[in-house]
Each structure stands twice: as structure tokens, then as C-alpha cells.
Short mmCIF file of C-alpha atoms in Angstrom, two decimals:
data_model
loop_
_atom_site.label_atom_id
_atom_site.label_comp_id
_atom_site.label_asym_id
_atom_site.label_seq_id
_atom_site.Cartn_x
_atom_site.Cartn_y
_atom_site.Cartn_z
CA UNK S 1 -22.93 -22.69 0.70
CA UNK S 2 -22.67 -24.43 -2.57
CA UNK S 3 -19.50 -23.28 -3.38
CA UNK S 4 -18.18 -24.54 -0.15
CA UNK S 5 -20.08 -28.10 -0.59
CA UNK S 6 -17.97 -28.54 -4.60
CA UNK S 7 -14.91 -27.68 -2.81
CA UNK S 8 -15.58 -30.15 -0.19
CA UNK S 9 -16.76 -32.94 -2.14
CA UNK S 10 -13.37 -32.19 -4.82
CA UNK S 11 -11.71 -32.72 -1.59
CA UNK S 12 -13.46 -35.77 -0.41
CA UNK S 13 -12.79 -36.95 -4.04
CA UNK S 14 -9.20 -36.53 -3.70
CA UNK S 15 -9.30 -39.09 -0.58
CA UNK S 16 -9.46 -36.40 1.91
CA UNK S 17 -11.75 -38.13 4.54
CA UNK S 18 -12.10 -35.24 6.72
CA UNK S 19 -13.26 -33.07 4.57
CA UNK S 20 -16.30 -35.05 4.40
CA UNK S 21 -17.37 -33.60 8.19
CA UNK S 22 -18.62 -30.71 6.73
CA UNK S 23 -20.96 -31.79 4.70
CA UNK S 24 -22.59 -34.45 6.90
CA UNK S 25 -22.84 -31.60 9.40
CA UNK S 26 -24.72 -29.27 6.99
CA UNK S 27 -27.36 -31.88 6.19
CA UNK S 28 -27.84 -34.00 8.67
CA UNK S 29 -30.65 -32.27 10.50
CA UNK S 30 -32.47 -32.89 7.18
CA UNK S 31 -31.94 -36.20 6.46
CA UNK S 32 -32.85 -36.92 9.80
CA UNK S 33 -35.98 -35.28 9.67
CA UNK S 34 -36.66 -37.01 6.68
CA UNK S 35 -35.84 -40.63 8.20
CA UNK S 36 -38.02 -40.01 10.81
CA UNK S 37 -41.27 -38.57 9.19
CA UNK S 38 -40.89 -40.80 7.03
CA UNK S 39 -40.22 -44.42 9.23
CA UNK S 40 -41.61 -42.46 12.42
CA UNK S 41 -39.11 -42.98 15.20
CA UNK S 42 -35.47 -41.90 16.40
CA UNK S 43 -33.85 -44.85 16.14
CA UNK S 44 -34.50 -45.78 12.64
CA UNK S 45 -34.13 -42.25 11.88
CA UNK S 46 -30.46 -41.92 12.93
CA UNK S 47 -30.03 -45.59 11.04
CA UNK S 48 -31.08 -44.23 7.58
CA UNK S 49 -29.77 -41.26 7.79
CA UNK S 50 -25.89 -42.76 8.55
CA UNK S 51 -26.77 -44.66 6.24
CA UNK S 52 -27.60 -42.58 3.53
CA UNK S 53 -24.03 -40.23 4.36
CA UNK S 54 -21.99 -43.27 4.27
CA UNK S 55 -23.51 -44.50 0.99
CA UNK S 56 -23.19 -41.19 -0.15
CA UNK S 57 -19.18 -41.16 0.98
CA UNK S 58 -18.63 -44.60 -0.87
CA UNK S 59 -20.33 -43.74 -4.26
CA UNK S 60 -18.98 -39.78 -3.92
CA UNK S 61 -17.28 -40.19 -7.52
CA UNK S 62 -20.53 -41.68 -9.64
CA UNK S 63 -21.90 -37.81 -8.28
CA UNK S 64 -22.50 -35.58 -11.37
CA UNK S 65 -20.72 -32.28 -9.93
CA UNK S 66 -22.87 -30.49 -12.10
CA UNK S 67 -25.61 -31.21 -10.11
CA UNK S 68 -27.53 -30.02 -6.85
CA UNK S 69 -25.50 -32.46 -4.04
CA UNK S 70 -28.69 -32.40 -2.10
CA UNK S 71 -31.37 -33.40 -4.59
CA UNK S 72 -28.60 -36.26 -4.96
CA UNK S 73 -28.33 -36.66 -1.38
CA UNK S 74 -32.04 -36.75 -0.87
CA UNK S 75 -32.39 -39.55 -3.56
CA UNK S 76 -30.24 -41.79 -1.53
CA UNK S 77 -32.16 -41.19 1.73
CA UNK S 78 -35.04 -41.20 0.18
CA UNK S 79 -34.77 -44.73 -1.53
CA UNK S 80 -33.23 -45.97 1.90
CA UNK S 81 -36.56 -44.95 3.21
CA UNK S 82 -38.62 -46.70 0.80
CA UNK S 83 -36.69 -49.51 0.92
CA UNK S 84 -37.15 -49.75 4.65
CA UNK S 85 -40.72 -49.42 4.71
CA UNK S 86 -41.66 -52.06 2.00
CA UNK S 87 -39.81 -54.34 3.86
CA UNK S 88 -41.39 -53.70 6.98
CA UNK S 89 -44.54 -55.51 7.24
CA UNK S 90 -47.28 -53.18 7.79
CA UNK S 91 -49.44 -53.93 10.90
CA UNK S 92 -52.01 -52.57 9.17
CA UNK S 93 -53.37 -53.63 5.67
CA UNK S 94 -53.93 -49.77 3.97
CA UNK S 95 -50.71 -50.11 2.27
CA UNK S 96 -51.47 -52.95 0.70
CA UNK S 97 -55.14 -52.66 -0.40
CA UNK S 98 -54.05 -48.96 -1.74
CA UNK S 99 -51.45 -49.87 -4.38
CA UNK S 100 -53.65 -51.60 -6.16
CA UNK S 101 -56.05 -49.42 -7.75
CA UNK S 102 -57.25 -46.08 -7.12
CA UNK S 103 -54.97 -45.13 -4.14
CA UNK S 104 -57.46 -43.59 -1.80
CA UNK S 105 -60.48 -45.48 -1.91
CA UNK S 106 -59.70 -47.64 1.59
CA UNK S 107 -58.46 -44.27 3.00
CA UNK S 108 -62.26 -42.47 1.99
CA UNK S 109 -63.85 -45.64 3.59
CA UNK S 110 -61.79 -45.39 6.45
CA UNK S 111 -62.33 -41.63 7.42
CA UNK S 112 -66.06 -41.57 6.41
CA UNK S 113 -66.72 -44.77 8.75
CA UNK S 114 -63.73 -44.51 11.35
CA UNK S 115 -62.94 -40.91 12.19
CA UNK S 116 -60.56 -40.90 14.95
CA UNK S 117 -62.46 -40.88 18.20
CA UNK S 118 -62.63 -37.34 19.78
CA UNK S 119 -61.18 -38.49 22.87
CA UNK S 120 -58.17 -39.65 21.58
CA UNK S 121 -57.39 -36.51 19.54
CA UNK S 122 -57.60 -34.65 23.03
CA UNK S 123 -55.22 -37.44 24.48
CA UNK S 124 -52.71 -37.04 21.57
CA UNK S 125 -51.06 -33.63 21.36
CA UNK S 126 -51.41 -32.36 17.52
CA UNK S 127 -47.78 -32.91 16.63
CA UNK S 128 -48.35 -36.68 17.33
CA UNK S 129 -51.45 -36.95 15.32
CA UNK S 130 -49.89 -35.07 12.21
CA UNK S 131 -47.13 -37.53 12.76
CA UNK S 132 -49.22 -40.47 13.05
CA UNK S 133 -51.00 -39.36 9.78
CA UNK S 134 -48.04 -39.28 7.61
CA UNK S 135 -47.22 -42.64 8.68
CA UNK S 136 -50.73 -43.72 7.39
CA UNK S 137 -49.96 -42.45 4.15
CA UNK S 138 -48.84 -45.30 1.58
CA UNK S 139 -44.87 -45.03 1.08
CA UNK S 140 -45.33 -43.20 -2.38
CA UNK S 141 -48.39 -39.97 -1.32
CA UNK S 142 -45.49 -40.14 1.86
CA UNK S 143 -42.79 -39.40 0.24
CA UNK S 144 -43.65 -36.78 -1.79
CA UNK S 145 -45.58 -34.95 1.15
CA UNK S 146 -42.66 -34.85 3.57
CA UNK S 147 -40.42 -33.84 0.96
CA UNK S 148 -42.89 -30.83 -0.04
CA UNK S 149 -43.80 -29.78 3.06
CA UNK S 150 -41.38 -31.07 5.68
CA UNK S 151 -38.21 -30.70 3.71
CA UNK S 152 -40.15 -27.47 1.55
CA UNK S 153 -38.74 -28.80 -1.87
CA UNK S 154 -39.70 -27.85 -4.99
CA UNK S 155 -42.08 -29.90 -7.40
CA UNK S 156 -39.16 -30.14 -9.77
CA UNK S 157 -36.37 -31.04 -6.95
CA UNK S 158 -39.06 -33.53 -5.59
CA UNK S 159 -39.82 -34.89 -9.05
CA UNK S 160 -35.52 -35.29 -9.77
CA UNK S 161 -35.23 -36.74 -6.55
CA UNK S 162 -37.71 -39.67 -7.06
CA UNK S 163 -36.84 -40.17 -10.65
CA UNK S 164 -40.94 -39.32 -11.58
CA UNK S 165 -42.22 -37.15 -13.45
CA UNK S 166 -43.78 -34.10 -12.70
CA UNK S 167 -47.17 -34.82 -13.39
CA UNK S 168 -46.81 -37.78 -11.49
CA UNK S 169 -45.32 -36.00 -8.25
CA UNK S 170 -48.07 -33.58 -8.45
CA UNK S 171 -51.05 -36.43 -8.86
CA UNK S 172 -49.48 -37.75 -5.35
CA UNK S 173 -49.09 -34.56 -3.56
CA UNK S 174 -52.88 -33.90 -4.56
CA UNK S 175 -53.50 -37.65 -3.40
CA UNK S 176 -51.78 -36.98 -0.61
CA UNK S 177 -53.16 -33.81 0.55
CA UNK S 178 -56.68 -35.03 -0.40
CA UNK S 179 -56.04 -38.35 2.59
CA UNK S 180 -54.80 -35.90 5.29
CA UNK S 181 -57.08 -33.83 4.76
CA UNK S 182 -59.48 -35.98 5.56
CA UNK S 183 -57.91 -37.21 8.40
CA UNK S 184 -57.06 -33.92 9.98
CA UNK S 185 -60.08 -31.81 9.34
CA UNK S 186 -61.26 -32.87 12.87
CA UNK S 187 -58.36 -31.56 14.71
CA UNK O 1 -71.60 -31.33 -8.16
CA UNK O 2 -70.30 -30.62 -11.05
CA UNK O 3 -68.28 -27.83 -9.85
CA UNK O 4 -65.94 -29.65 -7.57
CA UNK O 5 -63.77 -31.90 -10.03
CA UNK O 6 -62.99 -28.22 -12.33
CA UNK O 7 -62.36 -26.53 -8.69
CA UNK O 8 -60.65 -28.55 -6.70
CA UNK O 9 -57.67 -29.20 -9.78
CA UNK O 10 -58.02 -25.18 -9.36
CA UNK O 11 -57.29 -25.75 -5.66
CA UNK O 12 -54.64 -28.18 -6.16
CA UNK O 13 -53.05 -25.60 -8.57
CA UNK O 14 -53.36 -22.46 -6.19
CA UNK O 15 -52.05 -24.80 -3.14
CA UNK O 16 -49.08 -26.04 -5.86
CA UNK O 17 -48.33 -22.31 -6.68
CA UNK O 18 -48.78 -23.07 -9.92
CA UNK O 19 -52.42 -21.27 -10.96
CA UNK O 20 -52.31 -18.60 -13.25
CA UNK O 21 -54.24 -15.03 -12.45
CA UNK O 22 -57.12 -16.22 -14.86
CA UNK O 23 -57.83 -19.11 -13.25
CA UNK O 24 -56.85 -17.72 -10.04
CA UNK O 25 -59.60 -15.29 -10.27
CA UNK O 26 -62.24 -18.12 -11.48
CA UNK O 27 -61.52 -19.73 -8.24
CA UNK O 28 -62.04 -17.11 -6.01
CA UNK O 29 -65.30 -16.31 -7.72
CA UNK O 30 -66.37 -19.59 -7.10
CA UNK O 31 -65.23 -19.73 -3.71
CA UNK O 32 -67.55 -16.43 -2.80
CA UNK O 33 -70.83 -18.02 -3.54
CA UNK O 34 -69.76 -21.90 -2.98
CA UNK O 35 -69.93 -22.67 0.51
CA UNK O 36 -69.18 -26.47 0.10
CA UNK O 37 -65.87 -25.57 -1.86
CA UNK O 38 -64.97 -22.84 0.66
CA UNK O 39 -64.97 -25.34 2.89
CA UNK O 40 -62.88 -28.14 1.53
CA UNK O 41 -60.56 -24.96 0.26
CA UNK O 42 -59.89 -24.09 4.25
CA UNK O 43 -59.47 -27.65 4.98
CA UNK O 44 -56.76 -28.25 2.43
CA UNK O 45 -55.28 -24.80 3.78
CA UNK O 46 -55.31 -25.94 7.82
CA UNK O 47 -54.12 -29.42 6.64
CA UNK O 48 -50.62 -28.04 5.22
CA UNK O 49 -50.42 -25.71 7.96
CA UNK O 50 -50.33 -28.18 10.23
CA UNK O 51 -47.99 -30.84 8.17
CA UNK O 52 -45.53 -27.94 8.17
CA UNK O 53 -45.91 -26.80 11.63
CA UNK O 54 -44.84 -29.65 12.60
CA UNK O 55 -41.48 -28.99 15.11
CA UNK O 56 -38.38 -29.19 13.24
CA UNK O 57 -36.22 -32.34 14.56
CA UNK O 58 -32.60 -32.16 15.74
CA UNK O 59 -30.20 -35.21 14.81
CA UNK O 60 -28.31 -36.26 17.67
CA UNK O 61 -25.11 -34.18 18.78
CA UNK O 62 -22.66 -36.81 18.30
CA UNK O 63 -24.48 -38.07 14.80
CA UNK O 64 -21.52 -36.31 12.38
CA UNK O 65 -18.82 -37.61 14.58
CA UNK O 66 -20.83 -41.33 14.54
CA UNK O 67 -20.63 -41.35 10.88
CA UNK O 68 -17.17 -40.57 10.51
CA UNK O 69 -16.44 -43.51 12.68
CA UNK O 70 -18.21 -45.74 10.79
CA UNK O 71 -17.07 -44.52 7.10
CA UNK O 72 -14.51 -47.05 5.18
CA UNK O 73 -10.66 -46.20 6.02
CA UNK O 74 -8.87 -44.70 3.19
CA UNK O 75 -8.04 -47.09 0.12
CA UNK O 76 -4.82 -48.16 -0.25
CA UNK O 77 -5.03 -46.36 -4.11
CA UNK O 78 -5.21 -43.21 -1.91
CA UNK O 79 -2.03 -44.08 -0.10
CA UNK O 80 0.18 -45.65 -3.06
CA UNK O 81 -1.17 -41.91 -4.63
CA UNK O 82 0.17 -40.18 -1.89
CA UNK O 83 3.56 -42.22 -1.41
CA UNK O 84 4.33 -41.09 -5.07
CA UNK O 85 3.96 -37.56 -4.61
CA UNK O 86 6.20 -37.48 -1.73
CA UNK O 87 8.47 -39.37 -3.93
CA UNK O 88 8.69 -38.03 -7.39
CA UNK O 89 12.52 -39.29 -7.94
CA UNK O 90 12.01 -42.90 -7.63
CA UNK O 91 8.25 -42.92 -9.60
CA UNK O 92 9.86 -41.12 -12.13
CA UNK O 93 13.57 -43.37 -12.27
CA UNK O 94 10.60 -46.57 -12.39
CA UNK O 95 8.85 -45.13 -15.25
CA UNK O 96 11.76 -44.41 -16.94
CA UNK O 97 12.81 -48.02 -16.78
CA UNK O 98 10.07 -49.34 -17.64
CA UNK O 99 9.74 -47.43 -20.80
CA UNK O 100 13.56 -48.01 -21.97
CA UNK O 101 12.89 -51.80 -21.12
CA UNK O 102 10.15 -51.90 -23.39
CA UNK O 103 11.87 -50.25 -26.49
CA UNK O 104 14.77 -52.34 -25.95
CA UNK O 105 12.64 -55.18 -25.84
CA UNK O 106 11.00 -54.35 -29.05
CA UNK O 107 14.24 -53.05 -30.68
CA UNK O 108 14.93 -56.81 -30.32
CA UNK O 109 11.89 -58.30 -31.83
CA UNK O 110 12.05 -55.84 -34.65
CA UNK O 111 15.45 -56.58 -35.56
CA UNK O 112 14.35 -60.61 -36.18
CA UNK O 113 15.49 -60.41 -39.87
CA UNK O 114 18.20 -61.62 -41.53
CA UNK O 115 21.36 -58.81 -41.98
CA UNK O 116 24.83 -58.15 -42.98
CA UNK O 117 27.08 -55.63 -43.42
CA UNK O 118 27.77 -54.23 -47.02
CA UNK O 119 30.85 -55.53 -48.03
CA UNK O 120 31.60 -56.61 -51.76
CA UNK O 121 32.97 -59.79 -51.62
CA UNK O 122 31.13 -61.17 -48.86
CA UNK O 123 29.03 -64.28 -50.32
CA UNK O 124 25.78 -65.24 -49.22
CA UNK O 125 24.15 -68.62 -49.08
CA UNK O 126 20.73 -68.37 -47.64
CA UNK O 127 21.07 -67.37 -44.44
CA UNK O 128 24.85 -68.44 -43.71
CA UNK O 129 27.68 -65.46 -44.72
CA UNK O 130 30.37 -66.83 -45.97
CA UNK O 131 34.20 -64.93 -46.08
CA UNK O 132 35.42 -66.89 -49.25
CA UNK O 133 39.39 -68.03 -49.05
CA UNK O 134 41.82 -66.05 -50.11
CA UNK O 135 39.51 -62.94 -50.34
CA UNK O 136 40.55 -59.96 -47.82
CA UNK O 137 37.37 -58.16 -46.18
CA UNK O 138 38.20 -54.65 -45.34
CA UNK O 139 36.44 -53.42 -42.38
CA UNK O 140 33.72 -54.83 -39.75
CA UNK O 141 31.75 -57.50 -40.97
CA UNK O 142 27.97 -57.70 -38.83
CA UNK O 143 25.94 -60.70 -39.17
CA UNK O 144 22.62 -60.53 -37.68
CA UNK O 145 20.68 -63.79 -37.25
CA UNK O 146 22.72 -65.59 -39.66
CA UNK O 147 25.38 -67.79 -39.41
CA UNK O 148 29.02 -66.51 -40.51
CA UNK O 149 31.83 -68.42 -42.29
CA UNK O 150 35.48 -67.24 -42.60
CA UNK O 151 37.37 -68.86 -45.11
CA UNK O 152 39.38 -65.45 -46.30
CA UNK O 153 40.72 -62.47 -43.98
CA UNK O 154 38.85 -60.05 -42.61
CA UNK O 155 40.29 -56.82 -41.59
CA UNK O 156 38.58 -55.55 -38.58
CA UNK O 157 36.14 -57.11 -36.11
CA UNK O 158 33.32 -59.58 -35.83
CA UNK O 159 30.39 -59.53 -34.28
CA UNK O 160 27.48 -62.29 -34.51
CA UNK O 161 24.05 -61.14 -33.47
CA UNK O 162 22.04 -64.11 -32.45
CA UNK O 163 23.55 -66.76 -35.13
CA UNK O 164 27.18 -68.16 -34.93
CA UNK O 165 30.41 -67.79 -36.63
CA UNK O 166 32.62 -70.74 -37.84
CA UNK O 167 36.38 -69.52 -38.57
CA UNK O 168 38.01 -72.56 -40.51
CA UNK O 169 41.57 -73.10 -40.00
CA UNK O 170 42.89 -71.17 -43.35
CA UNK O 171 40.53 -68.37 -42.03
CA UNK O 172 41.92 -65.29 -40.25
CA UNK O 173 40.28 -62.35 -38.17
CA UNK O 174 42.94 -59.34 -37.71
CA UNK O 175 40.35 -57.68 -35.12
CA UNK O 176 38.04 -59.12 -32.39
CA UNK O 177 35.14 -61.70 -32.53
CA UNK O 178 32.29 -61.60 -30.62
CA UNK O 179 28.91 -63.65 -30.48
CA UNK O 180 25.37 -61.93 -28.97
CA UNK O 181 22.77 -64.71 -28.60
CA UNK O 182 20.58 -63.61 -25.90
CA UNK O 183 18.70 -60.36 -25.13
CA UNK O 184 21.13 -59.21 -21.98
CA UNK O 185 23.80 -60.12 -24.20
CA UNK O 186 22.83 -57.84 -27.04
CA UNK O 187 22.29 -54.91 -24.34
CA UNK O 188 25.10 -55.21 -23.09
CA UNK O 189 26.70 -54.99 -26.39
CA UNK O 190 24.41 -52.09 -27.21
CA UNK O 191 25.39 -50.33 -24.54
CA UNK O 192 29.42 -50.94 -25.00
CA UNK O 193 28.64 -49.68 -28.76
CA UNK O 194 27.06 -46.79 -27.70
CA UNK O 195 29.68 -45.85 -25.45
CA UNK O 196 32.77 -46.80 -27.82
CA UNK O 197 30.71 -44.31 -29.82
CA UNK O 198 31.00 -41.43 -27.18
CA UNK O 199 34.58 -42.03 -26.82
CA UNK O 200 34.87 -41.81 -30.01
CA UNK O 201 33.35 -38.52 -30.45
CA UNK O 202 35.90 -37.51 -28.00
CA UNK O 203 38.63 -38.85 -29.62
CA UNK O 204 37.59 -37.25 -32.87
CA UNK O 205 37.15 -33.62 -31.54
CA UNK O 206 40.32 -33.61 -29.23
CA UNK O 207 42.46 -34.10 -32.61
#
């Protein structure tokens, strides 16, 4: 498959627009899987993700060939994502106590005094309360779960596509895993 | 609780697939008789198992053909690159001319500097040639950006690149005289040399 993605994107390259088909259609279940755990509905979902193809189209020639296309692919979504979601203004405050200082310390509160009522975890199928925990997380323990665990990338891949470096993608996967755990060990 | 910091980086290791066997093993020991860490252990196991059971989403059918619709239309580089390959002839006949035009053109600057044929008794006065009277010049006399001034005979032709010639009244020219001021001028005169030359060569191998 990587073979045929360099031939495509030489073609794309060479101003063959069609060619570009292909390749949208090989990763757009993942990008939009991306845009939606990570902005949580359909809509804005389907926005990033055209998004991120046709900013991928435009800049095609800045791509390093020698390079994975997707970890390159990923970055744009990625950053569209991020983008998106510090511009949205949070209806709740989590994100913006949490950046801060220690990350977790409103999330510990929260859990330890607020667990999610019992009778809305039977109301709300699992799916929808795994969802609705991701979307908790603060943009950066969010990103770096859904990409490890949604999109099953490796620590390096996840650490190329955010531009961080390992140690730091692994202190927010642990971050991360520590808050949903602590969310989800009631379901 | 001292153990928990040491074990749960352990954990964090194991669940990053990153532990080595040693301290794989110290976990696992610790694990047996630690019921608190056991616990937070199965936790952090459930936890991912859920996050990636999550159902895999679809993007919509028509989301490929969407964002072809909605990419830029071609540039027009793309197009002017195509137009040239279907027309090699004419790209190539335009380079061409542009490349002659510019060594003609700087055949022209170069050639700025005061010149004149090597004849004997031709006299020069700065930059004016002069054709003394009652001296015969054999052959063609070429002034380049001088002025020329026949007094005497010449015996051949004349030419005046970019300068002038003044024949005075006792002067004579047996052959032609010709003035090149400007640049097309001087082409064109280039190119009339060039093919006199050819016929020449002609000439000179039919006898």
C-alpha cells in the first residue's frame, strides 16, 4: 500500500488531480474517526477531516517523500483538531483549570467527589460514556489517547506526529490513562 | 504507600509495551501479594479495553467524492506545462530565439570599442579614420564606432559600423559604402555577411 500511495502522490505532484481519489479513499475512515473522537460529533468530523485532505492536496509538494504520508497526514488533522477545540469555548472549566499546573488535579477532585451517578451510566450505553470521557480529557492527554488507542499508533509515530518528544507523549498517555481510569472504573 | 509510585511507572511501562523481563517479573511479584496494585493494574487494563472497543466509525459514502469537489482546479502552471509538451516545435523555435536574441544583443554591446581594419596607410586621429589624398587603399576598409574620412582611393568597399563616413570631393570609393547605426541595422548586415560568406564558399569550391 505504500508503494501505491508514492506513486499516487508523484502523480498528484505532477498536477494529476485524480489521482488524488485514491488516497483520500484509503484514509478517510481514519481521519474521520479521528475528527470525531476527538471534537465528538459527525458534523465537525466530516469538516476536519475535508479539511485536513484538502490542506493536504494544496501543500502536497512541502511533503518529504521520504517520509510515512500518514504520520504527515495525521499531523495535519491532528493540528486541525487542536485548533478547533481551543477555539471552542469549553462549557465546562476542566480545560482551563488543567493547563495550568499539574494536569490532573481538578480531574482527581472531580471523580473522588462527583462520580457519575449510577443511573445515568445505565441510561448511557458504554460506547457513549467512553466517548463522553475522551471529550473530558484536556486537548493534549486527548490527543495522544485517541491516537494510541483509537488510531493504534505507535509511541514514536504519535510522538512525530505531534512534534513532542517521546518522553513527553508517554507522560500524557500515562496522564491520560490515569483520568479515564478514574472515570471508567465504575462502568 | 511507598510501593505505588515504583509500580505504577512499572504499569505504565508493561501497558506501553515497553517493560523489560526484569522489571516485568518485579511487577508481577508485586502484583501477587499487593491487592491495592492488583487492583488499579485491572483498572488500567478494562480502561484501554474499553477506549479501544469502542465501534470503529465509517466516513460518509459520498465523503471522497465531496472532497474532490471542493479541491482547487488545476493551476494554470499545470496547463501552460501541459500545452508545451503537446507542442515541442514551437517551445523549442521560442527558446531558440530567445537565446540567439540575446547573443546578438550582447555581440553588440561587446563590440562598443573603437576598430579598423589593418591597412597601412590608413591614418588615425583619435577616433576619426582618415583615407589621406592621393594614397590608394587596397581592399575593404571597416570602421567600427569611429568616424571615417576619404581623402585618397580606396579599392574595395566601405562599411561604417555605428559612426559615419565623410567622402570629400577629391575622395573616391571603387566599391560600395554602407553605414550600420542601429542594432537591426547591424543584423541585418550580419546576416547579409554571413550569407555572402556561404555563397562564397560555393563559389570557391565549384571552381
Amino acid at each position: 500500500m505504500d508503494a501505491l500511495i508514492k506513486k499516487r502522490i508523484k502523480q498528484v505532484i505532477k498536477g494529476d488531480q485524480d489521482a488524488f481519489a485514491d488516497i483520500v479513499e484509503i484514509y478517510s475512515n481514519s481521519i474521520y474517526q479521528l475528527g470525531y473522537r476527538m471534537l465528538g460529533n459527525r458534523h465537525e468530523a466530516e469538516d476536519i477531516a475535508q479539511e485536513a485532505f484538502i490542506r493536504a492536496y494544496v501543500n502536497i509538494k512541502s511533503f518529504n517523500q521520504d517520509l510515512k504520508f500518514s504520520t504527515w497526514l495525521f499531523r495535519i488533522a491532528t493540528n486541525l483538531c487542536i485548533d478547533r477545540i481551543r477555539k471552542k469555548k469549553p462549557d465546562y472549566y476542566l480545560d482551563a483549570e488543567v493547563s495550568g499546573t499539574d494536569g490532573l488535579t481538578m480531574y482527581s477532585q472531580l471523580s473522588s467527589d462527583t462520580p457519575l451517578p449510577e443511573t445515568e451510566l445505565e441510561s448511557l450505553e458504554l460506547q457513549e460514556s467512553v466517548q463522553k470521557e475522551i471529550l473530558k480529557l484536556p486537548e493534549k492527554y486527548r490527543s495522544v489517547i485517541v491516537l494510541k488507542y483509537i488510531e493504534e499508533l505507535s509511541l514514536n509515530e504519535i510522538s512525530e506526529i505531534l512534534d513532542l518528544p517521546l518522553g513527553t507523549v508517554k507522560t500524557r498517555i500515562h496522564r491520560g490513562r490515569e483520568a479515564l481510569r478514574q472515570q471508567l472504573r465504575y462502568v | 504507600m511507598k510501593c505505588n509510585d515504583e509500580i505504577v511507572e512499572l504499569m505504565h511501562e508493561y501497558l506501553d509495551e515497553e517493560i523489560d523481563p526484569k522489571n516485568e517479573m518485579i511487577l508481577r511479584e508485586h502484583l501477587k501479594g499487593c491487592k491495592e496494585c492488583e487492583k488499579l493494574f485491572n483498572e488500567y487494563k478494562k480502561t484501554i479495553a474499553v477506549v479501544k472497543g469502542t465501534s470503529r466509525m465509517q466516513a460518509p459514502p459520498d465523503f471522497t467524492a465531496k472532497v474532490m469537489a471542493s479541491l482547487p482546479k488545476e493551476k494554470k502552471k499545470v496547463g501552460m506545462q501541459r500545452w508545451l509538451r503537446n507542442h515541442p516545435l514551437i517551445a523549442a523555435a521560442s527558446l531558440f530565439l530567445v537565446l540567439m536574441m540575446g547573443s546578438v544583443f550582447s555581440t553588440w554591446n561587446q563590440e562598443r570599442e573603437f576598430s579598423v581594419s589593418k591597412q597601412d596607410n590608413l591614418v588615425v586621429q583619435n577616433d576619426t579614420v582618415i583615407v589621406p589624398e592621393g594614397e590608394v587603399v587596397k581592399g575593404d576598409v571597416i570602421v567600427r564606432n569611429g568616424k571615417l574620412k576619404i581623402e585618397g582611393e580606396v579599392q574595395g568597399n566601405v562599411t561604417v559600423i555605428n559612426g559615419e563616413q565623410y567622402l570629400a570631393s577629391a575622395g573616391h570609393v571603387t566599391g560600395q559604402i554602407e553605414e550600420v547605426n542601429a542594432v537591426f541595422d547591424w543584423i541585418w548586415y550580419h546576416m547579409k555577411k554571413t550569407a555572402l560568406e556561404v555563397i562564397d564558399i560555393f563559389n570557391d569550391s565549384d571552381k
